[in-house]
Coordinates of C-alpha atoms and ligand atoms in Angstrom, one line a residue:
M1 CA 0.0 0.0 -0.3
F2 CA 1.5 3.4 -0.8
Y3 CA 0.2 6.6 1.4
L4 CA -0.8 9.3 -1.0
L5 CA 1.8 11.4 1.0
L6 CA 2.3 14.7 -1.3
L7 CA -0.8 14.7 -2.3
P8 CA -1.8 18.0 -0.4
S9 CA -5.2 16.2 0.1
A10 CA -3.9 13.8 2.4
C11 CA -1.8 16.6 4.1
Q12 CA -2.8 17.9 7.4
G13 CA -3.7 21.9 6.5
P14 CA -5.6 23.4 4.6
A15 CA -5.6 21.7 1.1
A16 CA -7.7 20.6 -1.1
I17 CA -7.7 19.3 -4.8
H18 CA -10.8 19.9 -6.7
P19 CA -10.5 17.5 -10.3
P20 CA -9.2 18.8 -13.3
S21 CA -11.3 20.7 -15.4
T22 CA -13.0 19.1 -18.2
D23 CA -13.5 21.5 -20.7
P24 CA -11.8 20.0 -23.6
V25 CA -10.7 23.3 -24.7
E26 CA -8.6 23.9 -21.6
E27 CA -7.3 20.3 -21.6
L28 CA -6.2 21.3 -25.4
A29 CA -4.2 24.4 -24.4
E30 CA -2.4 22.6 -21.2
L31 CA -1.4 19.2 -23.0
A32 CA 1.8 20.5 -23.4
P33 CA 2.4 23.6 -22.0
L34 CA 5.0 26.3 -22.5
L35 CA 7.7 25.9 -19.2
E36 CA 9.3 29.5 -18.1
S37 CA 11.5 30.2 -15.5
P38 CA 9.9 30.9 -12.5
A39 CA 9.1 34.4 -11.7
E40 CA 12.1 36.3 -10.3
A41 CA 11.7 39.4 -7.2
E42 CA 11.4 42.0 -7.4
D43 CA 15.1 44.1 -6.2
L44 CA 13.6 46.9 -4.5
D45 CA 16.8 48.2 -4.3
P46 CA 18.2 49.6 -6.9
A47 CA 22.0 50.5 -5.1
E48 CA 24.9 47.8 -6.7
G49 CA 26.0 45.3 -4.6
I50 CA 21.9 45.1 -2.7
V51 CA 18.8 42.8 -3.6
H52 CA 16.5 43.5 -1.0
L53 CA 13.6 41.3 -1.3
A54 CA 10.0 41.4 -0.1
L55 CA 8.3 37.2 0.4
E56 CA 5.3 36.3 2.6
A57 CA 3.7 33.8 3.1
A58 CA 0.1 32.9 2.7
R59 CA -2.6 30.9 1.5
A60 CA -2.9 30.2 -2.3
T61 CA -5.2 28.4 -4.3
Y62 CA -3.5 27.7 -7.6
T63 CA -2.8 25.5 -10.4
V64 CA -0.2 21.8 -11.1
G65 CA -0.8 19.9 -13.6
G66 CA -4.2 20.4 -14.3
L67 CA -5.3 20.0 -10.3
Q68 CA -6.4 23.3 -7.9
I69 CA -4.6 23.1 -5.3
E70 CA -5.4 24.8 -2.3
G71 CA -2.1 25.4 -0.2
Y72 CA 0.7 27.4 0.1
A73 CA 2.7 30.4 -1.8
Y74 CA 5.6 32.5 -1.3
N75 CA 3.9 35.9 -2.8
G76 CA 1.6 34.0 -4.9
Q77 CA 3.9 32.0 -6.8
N78 CA 4.6 28.3 -7.2
P79 CA 7.1 28.1 -7.1
G80 CA 8.1 30.7 -5.1
P81 CA 10.2 34.2 -6.6
T82 CA 13.5 32.8 -7.5
I83 CA 16.0 34.8 -5.5
R84 CA 18.7 36.1 -8.1
A85 CA 22.3 37.6 -7.2
Q86 CA 25.6 37.9 -7.5
V87 CA 28.4 36.4 -5.6
G88 CA 29.4 39.2 -3.4
D89 CA 25.7 40.8 -3.0
T90 CA 23.9 41.9 0.3
V91 CA 20.8 39.4 0.1
V92 CA 18.0 41.3 2.7
V93 CA 15.0 39.8 2.4
D94 CA 11.2 41.1 4.3
F95 CA 10.0 38.4 5.2
Q96 CA 5.8 37.9 7.1
N97 CA 4.4 35.3 7.9
L98 CA 0.8 35.0 6.8
I99 CA -0.1 31.3 6.6
D100 CA -1.9 29.9 10.2
T101 CA 0.8 28.1 11.4
P102 CA 5.0 29.2 12.9
T103 CA 7.2 28.8 9.2
T104 CA 11.0 30.2 9.2
V105 CA 12.8 30.7 5.6
H106 CA 16.0 28.5 5.4
W107 CA 18.4 29.1 2.9
H108 CA 19.2 25.3 1.6
G109 CA 23.3 25.5 0.9
L110 CA 23.7 28.9 1.4
K111 CA 26.3 29.6 4.2
V112 CA 24.6 32.4 5.8
P113 CA 25.2 33.6 9.6
N114 CA 24.1 31.4 12.4
D115 CA 20.9 33.4 12.5
M116 CA 19.3 33.5 9.5
D117 CA 19.6 30.3 8.9
G118 CA 15.9 30.0 10.1
V119 CA 16.4 26.2 11.8
E120 CA 13.7 26.0 15.8
W121 CA 17.4 25.2 17.3
V122 CA 18.7 28.5 17.1
S123 CA 15.5 30.8 16.3
E124 CA 12.4 31.4 17.6
P125 CA 9.9 30.5 15.2
L126 CA 8.1 33.4 12.9
L127 CA 4.4 33.2 14.5
P128 CA 1.3 33.9 12.1
G129 CA 1.1 37.8 11.7
A130 CA 5.2 38.2 12.4
T131 CA 7.8 39.7 10.0
F132 CA 11.8 38.6 10.3
T133 CA 14.7 40.2 8.2
Y134 CA 16.6 37.9 6.8
A135 CA 20.1 39.3 5.6
F136 CA 23.5 37.3 4.3
T137 CA 26.2 37.9 1.9
A138 CA 26.3 35.4 -0.8
T139 CA 29.4 34.3 -1.0
Q140 CA 28.7 30.7 -3.6
A141 CA 27.4 30.6 -7.0
G142 CA 25.7 28.3 -8.0
T143 CA 22.1 27.4 -8.3
F144 CA 20.3 26.9 -4.1
W145 CA 16.6 27.4 -2.9
Y146 CA 14.9 29.0 0.4
H147 CA 12.1 27.1 1.8
P148 CA 10.2 26.9 5.8
H149 CA 12.2 24.9 8.3
L150 CA 10.1 24.4 10.6
D151 CA 6.4 21.6 10.2
V152 CA 9.1 20.7 6.8
E153 CA 6.8 17.8 5.8
H154 CA 4.0 19.7 5.7
Q155 CA 5.2 23.5 5.0
V156 CA 7.3 22.3 1.5
D157 CA 4.5 19.8 0.4
L158 CA 1.9 22.5 0.3
G159 CA 3.7 24.8 -2.2
L160 CA 6.5 26.5 -0.5
Y161 CA 9.9 26.7 -1.7
G162 CA 11.5 28.6 -4.0
A163 CA 14.8 28.7 -6.3
I164 CA 18.2 31.1 -5.1
V165 CA 20.3 31.8 -8.3
I166 CA 23.5 33.5 -7.6
E167 CA 26.0 34.3 -10.7
E168 CA 29.2 34.5 -10.9
P169 CA 29.9 37.3 -13.7
A170 CA 33.1 35.2 -14.8
D171 CA 30.9 32.0 -15.8
P172 CA 30.9 31.8 -19.7
V173 CA 27.2 33.2 -20.7
P174 CA 25.1 31.5 -22.1
D175 CA 21.6 33.0 -24.8
R176 CA 19.0 32.4 -21.5
E177 CA 19.3 30.5 -18.8
L178 CA 16.5 28.0 -17.8
V179 CA 15.3 27.1 -13.6
I180 CA 13.7 24.6 -13.5
V181 CA 11.7 23.6 -9.8
W182 CA 10.7 20.4 -10.0
D183 CA 7.7 18.6 -8.0
V184 CA 6.0 15.5 -7.1
W185 CA 2.2 16.0 -6.3
A186 CA 0.8 12.1 -5.6
E187 CA 4.1 9.1 -4.2
A188 CA 4.6 6.7 -2.4
D189 CA 5.8 6.9 0.6
P190 CA 9.4 6.0 0.8
A191 CA 9.0 4.8 4.7
D192 CA 6.4 2.5 3.7
E193 CA 7.6 -0.8 1.6
H194 CA 10.6 -1.7 0.2
T195 CA 8.5 -1.8 -4.1
A196 CA 8.8 0.9 -6.3
P197 CA 6.0 3.7 -6.5
D198 CA 3.3 2.5 -9.0
P199 CA 4.5 4.8 -12.2
G200 CA 0.8 5.7 -12.3
T201 CA 0.6 7.6 -8.8
L202 CA 3.4 10.0 -9.9
L203 CA 3.0 13.2 -10.9
W204 CA 6.0 15.4 -11.3
T205 CA 6.0 19.0 -12.4
A206 CA 8.5 21.8 -13.6
N207 CA 7.3 24.9 -11.9
G208 CA 3.5 23.9 -11.8
L209 CA 3.5 22.2 -15.5
T210 CA 2.8 18.9 -16.2
A211 CA 5.2 17.4 -19.3
P212 CA 5.6 21.2 -21.1
R213 CA 7.6 21.8 -23.9
V214 CA 10.9 23.4 -24.3
E215 CA 11.4 25.6 -27.5
L216 CA 15.1 26.3 -28.3
A217 CA 15.8 28.4 -31.7
A218 CA 18.3 27.4 -33.6
G219 CA 22.5 28.0 -32.1
E220 CA 20.7 28.3 -28.6
V221 CA 23.2 28.0 -25.6
V222 CA 20.2 27.2 -21.6
R223 CA 21.8 27.2 -19.1
V224 CA 19.3 24.9 -17.7
R225 CA 19.2 24.9 -12.9
M226 CA 17.0 22.3 -11.9
I227 CA 15.9 22.0 -8.0
N228 CA 14.9 19.0 -6.9
A229 CA 12.0 20.7 -4.3
S230 CA 9.8 17.2 -3.8
N231 CA 9.8 15.8 0.0
A232 CA 10.8 12.4 -1.4
G233 CA 10.9 12.2 -4.9
Y234 CA 14.4 11.0 -7.3
L235 CA 14.5 12.0 -10.1
D236 CA 17.4 9.7 -12.3
L237 CA 17.1 12.1 -15.4
S238 CA 18.2 10.9 -19.0
W239 CA 18.4 13.0 -22.5
P240 CA 20.4 12.5 -25.6
G241 CA 23.4 14.0 -25.2
L242 CA 22.6 14.6 -21.1
R243 CA 25.7 17.8 -20.4
Q244 CA 25.9 18.2 -16.5
I245 CA 27.9 21.3 -16.1
G246 CA 27.2 22.3 -12.2
S247 CA 25.9 20.5 -8.7
D248 CA 25.1 21.5 -5.5
Q249 CA 27.2 24.5 -4.9
G250 CA 27.9 25.7 -8.5
L251 CA 29.8 24.4 -11.9
L252 CA 31.9 21.1 -11.8
P253 CA 35.3 21.4 -12.8
A254 CA 34.8 20.5 -15.6
P255 CA 31.7 19.4 -17.5
I256 CA 30.6 15.7 -18.0
A257 CA 28.5 13.9 -19.6
P258 CA 26.8 10.9 -17.3
A259 CA 24.3 8.4 -19.3
S260 CA 21.7 10.1 -16.7
A261 CA 21.9 12.8 -13.8
L262 CA 20.4 11.1 -9.9
L263 CA 18.8 14.1 -7.9
A264 CA 18.1 13.1 -5.2
P265 CA 15.1 15.8 -2.2
G266 CA 17.1 19.0 -1.9
D267 CA 19.4 17.8 -4.5
R268 CA 20.5 20.7 -7.5
A269 CA 22.4 20.5 -10.7
D270 CA 23.1 22.3 -13.6
F271 CA 22.9 21.3 -17.4
E272 CA 23.5 23.0 -21.1
W273 CA 21.4 22.4 -23.8
A274 CA 23.1 24.0 -26.8
A275 CA 20.3 23.0 -29.6
S276 CA 20.8 21.2 -32.4
N277 CA 18.7 19.8 -35.1
E278 CA 16.5 17.3 -33.2
D279 CA 14.2 17.6 -30.5
F280 CA 14.2 15.8 -27.5
E281 CA 13.1 14.3 -24.0
V282 CA 13.4 14.6 -20.9
A283 CA 12.7 11.5 -18.6
T284 CA 13.2 10.2 -15.5
A285 CA 13.9 6.7 -14.8
M286 CA 11.5 5.0 -12.1
Y287 CA 13.8 5.2 -9.5
T288 CA 13.6 5.0 -5.0
P289 CA 14.9 5.2 -2.3
S290 CA 14.0 2.1 -1.0
G291 CA 16.0 0.1 -4.2
G292 CA 17.2 2.3 -6.4
S293 CA 16.4 2.4 -9.6
A294 CA 13.1 0.2 -10.0
L295 CA 10.7 -1.7 -12.9
G296 CA 8.7 0.0 -14.9
D297 CA 8.8 2.5 -18.1
P298 CA 11.3 6.2 -17.8
L299 CA 8.1 9.1 -17.2
T300 CA 8.6 11.3 -19.5
L301 CA 8.9 14.9 -18.1
L302 CA 9.2 17.5 -20.8
S303 CA 10.5 17.6 -24.3
V304 CA 12.3 19.8 -25.4
E305 CA 11.5 21.6 -29.3
M306 CA 13.7 22.9 -31.7
T307 CA 11.6 25.5 -33.6
D308 CA 13.7 25.4 -37.0
S309 CA 16.9 23.6 -37.9
A310 CA 20.1 25.5 -38.6
A311 CA 23.3 25.5 -36.8
P312 CA 23.3 23.6 -33.4
G313 CA 24.3 25.8 -30.7
S314 CA 27.9 25.6 -29.8
A315 CA 29.3 23.9 -25.7
L316 CA 30.8 27.1 -23.5
P317 CA 33.8 26.7 -21.6
W318 CA 32.1 25.9 -18.3
S319 CA 34.4 25.8 -15.7
G320 CA 34.1 26.0 -11.9
P321 CA 37.3 25.7 -9.6
T322 CA 40.4 23.6 -10.9
D323 CA 42.0 22.3 -6.9
P324 CA 42.3 18.4 -7.6
P325 CA 40.3 16.3 -5.3
S326 CA 41.6 16.0 -1.9
A327 CA 43.1 13.0 -0.7
D328 CA 40.3 10.7 1.6
P329 CA 42.3 10.7 5.2
T330 CA 42.4 7.7 7.4
W331 CA 41.6 9.5 10.0
T332 CA 37.2 10.6 11.5
D333 CA 36.2 13.0 13.1
I334 CA 32.1 12.4 13.0
V335 CA 30.8 9.3 11.6
Y336 CA 27.2 9.6 11.4
V337 CA 25.5 7.0 11.0
L338 CA 21.7 6.6 9.5
Q339 CA 19.5 3.8 10.5
G340 CA 15.8 2.7 10.0
G341 CA 13.2 0.4 10.4
A342 CA 9.3 0.4 8.6
A343 CA 7.7 2.5 11.2
A344 CA 7.5 5.3 10.1
E345 CA 9.0 6.6 13.6
D346 CA 12.0 4.8 13.5
W347 CA 14.6 6.7 11.1
L348 CA 17.6 7.9 13.7
I349 CA 21.6 9.6 13.6
N350 CA 23.4 8.2 15.0
G351 CA 20.8 5.9 17.3
E352 CA 19.0 9.3 18.3
S353 CA 16.0 10.8 17.3
Y354 CA 15.7 14.9 17.4
P355 CA 15.9 17.3 19.3
E356 CA 17.5 14.6 21.9
V357 CA 20.4 14.5 20.1
T358 CA 24.4 14.2 21.0
V359 CA 26.0 18.1 19.6
E360 CA 28.8 16.7 18.3
T361 CA 31.5 19.8 17.2
A362 CA 34.3 20.8 14.6
T363 CA 37.1 23.3 14.6
L364 CA 36.1 26.7 12.9
G365 CA 39.4 27.3 10.5
E366 CA 40.3 23.8 10.4
A367 CA 39.4 20.3 8.3
S368 CA 37.0 17.2 9.2
V369 CA 36.2 14.2 8.4
I370 CA 32.5 12.9 8.6
E371 CA 32.1 9.2 7.3
V372 CA 27.9 8.6 7.2
R373 CA 27.4 5.4 6.9
N374 CA 23.8 4.4 5.6
L375 CA 22.9 1.1 7.6
S376 CA 18.8 1.5 6.4
A377 CA 17.4 -0.1 3.7
T378 CA 16.7 2.3 2.3
E379 CA 18.6 6.0 0.7
H380 CA 19.1 9.0 1.9
P381 CA 19.9 12.8 1.0
F382 CA 22.5 13.6 3.7
H383 CA 22.4 17.6 3.4
L384 CA 24.6 20.0 6.6
H385 CA 23.0 23.4 6.8
G386 CA 25.8 26.1 6.8
Q387 CA 28.9 24.7 5.6
S388 CA 29.6 23.0 2.0
F389 CA 31.5 19.6 1.7
E390 CA 33.6 17.9 -0.4
V391 CA 32.7 14.4 -1.4
L392 CA 36.5 12.2 -0.2
S393 CA 35.1 9.0 -1.4
V394 CA 32.4 5.9 -1.9
D395 CA 32.5 3.3 -0.8
G396 CA 36.1 3.8 -0.7
V397 CA 35.9 4.7 -3.7
P398 CA 37.1 8.7 -4.9
P399 CA 35.1 10.7 -7.2
A400 CA 36.7 11.2 -11.0
M401 CA 36.6 15.2 -10.0
R402 CA 36.9 17.5 -6.4
T403 CA 33.0 16.8 -5.8
V404 CA 31.6 19.9 -3.7
E405 CA 27.8 19.4 -2.4
D406 CA 26.0 20.4 0.6
T407 CA 23.4 17.5 -0.2
V408 CA 25.1 13.9 -1.2
N409 CA 22.6 10.8 -1.4
V410 CA 23.7 7.4 0.8
K411 CA 22.5 4.7 -0.9
I412 CA 21.8 1.2 1.4
R413 CA 24.9 0.1 3.0
Q414 CA 27.3 3.2 1.2
R415 CA 29.7 5.0 3.8
V416 CA 30.3 8.2 2.2
R417 CA 33.7 10.2 3.5
L418 CA 33.2 13.5 3.3
R419 CA 35.6 16.3 4.0
V420 CA 33.8 19.4 5.3
L421 CA 35.8 22.7 6.0
A422 CA 34.6 24.6 8.3
D423 CA 33.9 28.1 8.0
N424 CA 30.9 28.8 9.0
P425 CA 30.5 29.1 13.4
G426 CA 27.1 27.9 14.7
D427 CA 25.1 24.9 15.4
W428 CA 24.1 23.9 11.9
M429 CA 21.2 20.9 10.9
V430 CA 22.7 17.8 9.4
H431 CA 19.9 16.0 8.1
C432 CA 18.3 13.4 6.0
H433 CA 15.7 15.7 3.3
L434 CA 13.8 12.8 2.7
L435 CA 11.0 15.6 4.5
G436 CA 9.4 12.5 6.5
H437 CA 12.5 11.4 7.3
E438 CA 13.6 14.6 9.0
A439 CA 10.5 15.4 10.2
S440 CA 10.6 11.7 12.0
G441 CA 13.3 13.1 13.6
M442 CA 16.1 12.1 11.5
M443 CA 18.0 15.0 12.0
T444 CA 20.8 16.2 14.5
V445 CA 23.2 19.3 15.2
L446 CA 26.9 19.8 14.4
R447 CA 28.6 22.8 16.4
I448 CA 31.3 24.9 14.5
E449 CA 33.8 26.5 16.9
Ligands
C2O501 CU1 17.0 21.9 2.3 CU2 17.5 21.9 6.1 O1 16.5 21.7 4.2
CU502 CU1 16.5 9.6 4.8

């Protein structure tokens, strides 16, 4: 049996789903809607180097994949407005909580000051009606996102999330950029049995649209920034000529061309699409956290259409920092053992359930080696706040190139070793980004002092 965990109607809270429209004209128009990036937040401050935004969380009714959702939204849109800044900019967000329950805003992947991180462990939740000004300097380039960090399983599910794009002015300039925030509106509960989800229950959306299309003009080169904002849905993406140029923490040292790209909940990846003469489809393999690739036909998520057939676009020289990978030392500072059983309350880190946790410490300014061991029967996207980390090895095997992330999927029985340069002081959350697991206590605290 599956729980329809992410169907807002199956959630607590105000959501309800109405049946899709049966108007044939409307249905036809919805067949392949044109995908666009989410609207961007307006910068209220004309000064250079300052991005000043107003953000409010409120109840909202919106349409997702032909379903009318009564959920929550930031500034009335789902996904919420994209926050765009350049490395070095000060970002100021005047936030107001207009939902009927306490919330916070967390800036996933960004090294913000500890008291700006939007977590209950450090700061008071924002009660209904409360306002708070978040401010931080954007120090890292890449694709990030924001979402509540309280009652997170329901609030993210109901639509509270948005993209953050931090630009590095030295990056190659594409003809266009496309931000795609993926979510799924019905899926199997990963805490449930070790079975694959029924593909029929999956309703993946890209910026709220089901199976949309993207048009590429002749010669066009697009930087595609993807975010998996779903509570528990894994994407195992593929298309012909897949070229990945970035991951959680900005551009890779060099582009790669893997057969597929796994995007676990919380993960981001950047890709390059250069118009060729061929239309193509972006698909996901059936993938579950309880067993990886599962049986079932791939699901087409969107189609990319060439509007004319002139010369293909030419690839740009994407490259992030090219430091060589750090060697995996023989010592370990902190071990996190991921455990869990069949019962949803069972998800633990080192045998503990948040908030009754042992606070591990790391020394400010030093590199710490963290080993994550997954002893449970499901995969977990392991996420650390306030820092980034380098993946030293997976089951003893170092990555082909330096890999810097803030969220890393740890497969069943895997042992992943991470190097954290502890450069941001404070108490930081460490947790699984399957939001049901996080809510059930699969979270702990790393103190950097
Ligand atoms: Cu995206 Cu602690 O979360
Ligand atoms: Cu988990």
